[in-house]
């Protein structure tokens, strides 16, 4: 078990981004283009950009 020192590992941002993409695809299939679908896709993009920023830092 790793120590908890207040830092979030970068891989969690990647996992969250993939999860948001999967959820947005499911939402799009069920309801089409809606506010919730757009929101989930934007969240996926934000988390993926955060992942890239952490990697380059």
mmCIF file with all atom_site columns, C-alpha atoms in Angstrom:
data_model
loop_
_atom_site.group_PDB
_atom_site.id
_atom_site.type_symbol
_atom_site.label_atom_id
_atom_site.label_alt_id
_atom_site.label_comp_id
_atom_site.label_asym_id
_atom_site.label_entity_id
_atom_site.label_seq_id
_atom_site.pdbx_PDB_ins_code
_atom_site.Cartn_x
_atom_site.Cartn_y
_atom_site.Cartn_z
_atom_site.occupancy
_atom_site.B_iso_or_equiv
_atom_site.pdbx_formal_charge
_atom_site.auth_seq_id
_atom_site.auth_comp_id
_atom_site.auth_asym_id
_atom_site.auth_atom_id
_atom_site.pdbx_PDB_model_num
ATOM 1  C CA . UNK A 1 1  ? 0.000   0.000  0.000   1.00 0.00 ? 1  UNK A CA 1
ATOM 2  C CA . UNK A 1 2  ? 1.377   3.401  -0.941  1.00 0.00 ? 2  UNK A CA 1
ATOM 3  C CA . UNK A 1 3  ? 1.678   6.234  1.486   1.00 0.00 ? 3  UNK A CA 1
ATOM 4  C CA . UNK A 1 4  ? -0.819  9.061  1.416   1.00 0.00 ? 4  UNK A CA 1
ATOM 5  C CA . UNK A 1 5  ? 1.173   12.274 1.188   1.00 0.00 ? 5  UNK A CA 1
ATOM 6  C CA . UNK A 1 6  ? -1.404  14.608 -0.339  1.00 0.00 ? 6  UNK A CA 1
ATOM 7  C CA . UNK A 1 7  ? -0.490  14.015 -3.982  1.00 0.00 ? 7  UNK A CA 1
ATOM 8  C CA . UNK A 1 8  ? -2.885  12.477 -6.478  1.00 0.00 ? 8  UNK A CA 1
ATOM 9  C CA . UNK A 1 9  ? -1.162  10.054 -8.858  1.00 0.00 ? 9  UNK A CA 1
ATOM 10 C CA . UNK A 1 10 ? -1.457  11.044 -12.515 1.00 0.00 ? 10 UNK A CA 1
ATOM 11 C CA . UNK A 1 11 ? -2.953  7.712  -13.491 1.00 0.00 ? 11 UNK A CA 1
ATOM 12 C CA . UNK A 1 12 ? -6.168  8.545  -11.595 1.00 0.00 ? 12 UNK A CA 1
ATOM 13 C CA . UNK A 1 13 ? -6.781  11.460 -13.944 1.00 0.00 ? 13 UNK A CA 1
ATOM 14 C CA . UNK A 1 14 ? -6.372  9.135  -16.924 1.00 0.00 ? 14 UNK A CA 1
ATOM 15 C CA . UNK A 1 15 ? -8.702  6.522  -15.410 1.00 0.00 ? 15 UNK A CA 1
ATOM 16 C CA . UNK A 1 16 ? -11.302 9.204  -14.630 1.00 0.00 ? 16 UNK A CA 1
ATOM 17 C CA . UNK A 1 17 ? -11.046 10.569 -18.164 1.00 0.00 ? 17 UNK A CA 1
ATOM 18 C CA . UNK A 1 18 ? -11.627 7.126  -19.675 1.00 0.00 ? 18 UNK A CA 1
ATOM 19 C CA . UNK A 1 19 ? -14.567 6.605  -17.321 1.00 0.00 ? 19 UNK A CA 1
ATOM 20 C CA . UNK A 1 20 ? -16.147 9.908  -18.346 1.00 0.00 ? 20 UNK A CA 1
ATOM 21 C CA . UNK A 1 21 ? -15.735 8.999  -22.029 1.00 0.00 ? 21 UNK A CA 1
ATOM 22 C CA . UNK A 1 22 ? -17.465 5.664  -21.464 1.00 0.00 ? 22 UNK A CA 1
ATOM 23 C CA . UNK A 1 23 ? -20.275 7.337  -19.515 1.00 0.00 ? 23 UNK A CA 1
ATOM 24 C CA . UNK A 1 24 ? -20.735 9.999  -22.181 1.00 0.00 ? 24 UNK A CA 1
ATOM 25 C CA . UNK A 1 25 ? -20.957 7.332  -24.902 1.00 0.00 ? 25 UNK A CA 1
ATOM 26 C CA . UNK A 1 26 ? -23.594 5.432  -22.912 1.00 0.00 ? 26 UNK A CA 1
ATOM 27 C CA . UNK A 1 27 ? -25.499 8.658  -22.261 1.00 0.00 ? 27 UNK A CA 1
ATOM 28 C CA . UNK A 1 28 ? -25.316 9.601  -25.954 1.00 0.00 ? 28 UNK A CA 1
ATOM 29 C CA . UNK A 1 29 ? -26.693 6.208  -27.005 1.00 0.00 ? 29 UNK A CA 1
ATOM 30 C CA . UNK A 1 30 ? -29.593 6.471  -24.537 1.00 0.00 ? 30 UNK A CA 1
ATOM 31 C CA . UNK A 1 31 ? -30.680 10.089 -24.894 1.00 0.00 ? 31 UNK A CA 1
ATOM 32 C CA . UNK A 1 32 ? -28.779 11.540 -27.831 1.00 0.00 ? 32 UNK A CA 1
ATOM 33 C CA . UNK A 1 33 ? -27.130 14.923 -27.680 1.00 0.00 ? 33 UNK A CA 1
ATOM 34 C CA . UNK A 1 34 ? -28.190 16.464 -24.382 1.00 0.00 ? 34 UNK A CA 1
ATOM 35 C CA . UNK A 1 35 ? -26.762 18.734 -21.710 1.00 0.00 ? 35 UNK A CA 1
ATOM 36 C CA . UNK A 1 36 ? -25.641 15.722 -19.660 1.00 0.00 ? 36 UNK A CA 1
ATOM 37 C CA . UNK A 1 37 ? -23.806 14.205 -22.622 1.00 0.00 ? 37 UNK A CA 1
ATOM 38 C CA . UNK A 1 38 ? -21.968 17.443 -23.316 1.00 0.00 ? 38 UNK A CA 1
ATOM 39 C CA . UNK A 1 39 ? -21.147 17.855 -19.627 1.00 0.00 ? 39 UNK A CA 1
ATOM 40 C CA . UNK A 1 40 ? -19.657 14.361 -19.387 1.00 0.00 ? 40 UNK A CA 1
ATOM 41 C CA . UNK A 1 41 ? -17.597 14.905 -22.527 1.00 0.00 ? 41 UNK A CA 1
ATOM 42 C CA . UNK A 1 42 ? -16.280 18.230 -21.199 1.00 0.00 ? 42 UNK A CA 1
ATOM 43 C CA . UNK A 1 43 ? -15.370 16.555 -17.902 1.00 0.00 ? 43 UNK A CA 1
ATOM 44 C CA . UNK A 1 44 ? -13.489 13.857 -19.831 1.00 0.00 ? 44 UNK A CA 1
ATOM 45 C CA . UNK A 1 45 ? -11.578 16.526 -21.746 1.00 0.00 ? 45 UNK A CA 1
ATOM 46 C CA . UNK A 1 46 ? -10.721 18.451 -18.563 1.00 0.00 ? 46 UNK A CA 1
ATOM 47 C CA . UNK A 1 47 ? -9.447  15.338 -16.796 1.00 0.00 ? 47 UNK A CA 1
ATOM 48 C CA . UNK A 1 48 ? -7.395  14.285 -19.841 1.00 0.00 ? 48 UNK A CA 1
ATOM 49 C CA . UNK A 1 49 ? -5.824  17.742 -20.117 1.00 0.00 ? 49 UNK A CA 1
ATOM 50 C CA . UNK A 1 50 ? -5.076  17.621 -16.382 1.00 0.00 ? 50 UNK A CA 1
ATOM 51 C CA . UNK A 1 51 ? -3.396  14.248 -16.901 1.00 0.00 ? 51 UNK A CA 1
ATOM 52 C CA . UNK A 1 52 ? -1.214  15.687 -19.665 1.00 0.00 ? 52 UNK A CA 1
ATOM 53 C CA . UNK A 1 53 ? -0.315  18.724 -17.544 1.00 0.00 ? 53 UNK A CA 1
ATOM 54 C CA . UNK A 1 54 ? 0.739   16.543 -14.630 1.00 0.00 ? 54 UNK A CA 1
ATOM 55 C CA . UNK A 1 55 ? 2.898   14.406 -16.933 1.00 0.00 ? 55 UNK A CA 1
ATOM 56 C CA . UNK A 1 56 ? 4.716   17.394 -18.374 1.00 0.00 ? 56 UNK A CA 1
ATOM 57 C CA . UNK A 1 57 ? 5.233   19.090 -15.023 1.00 0.00 ? 57 UNK A CA 1
#
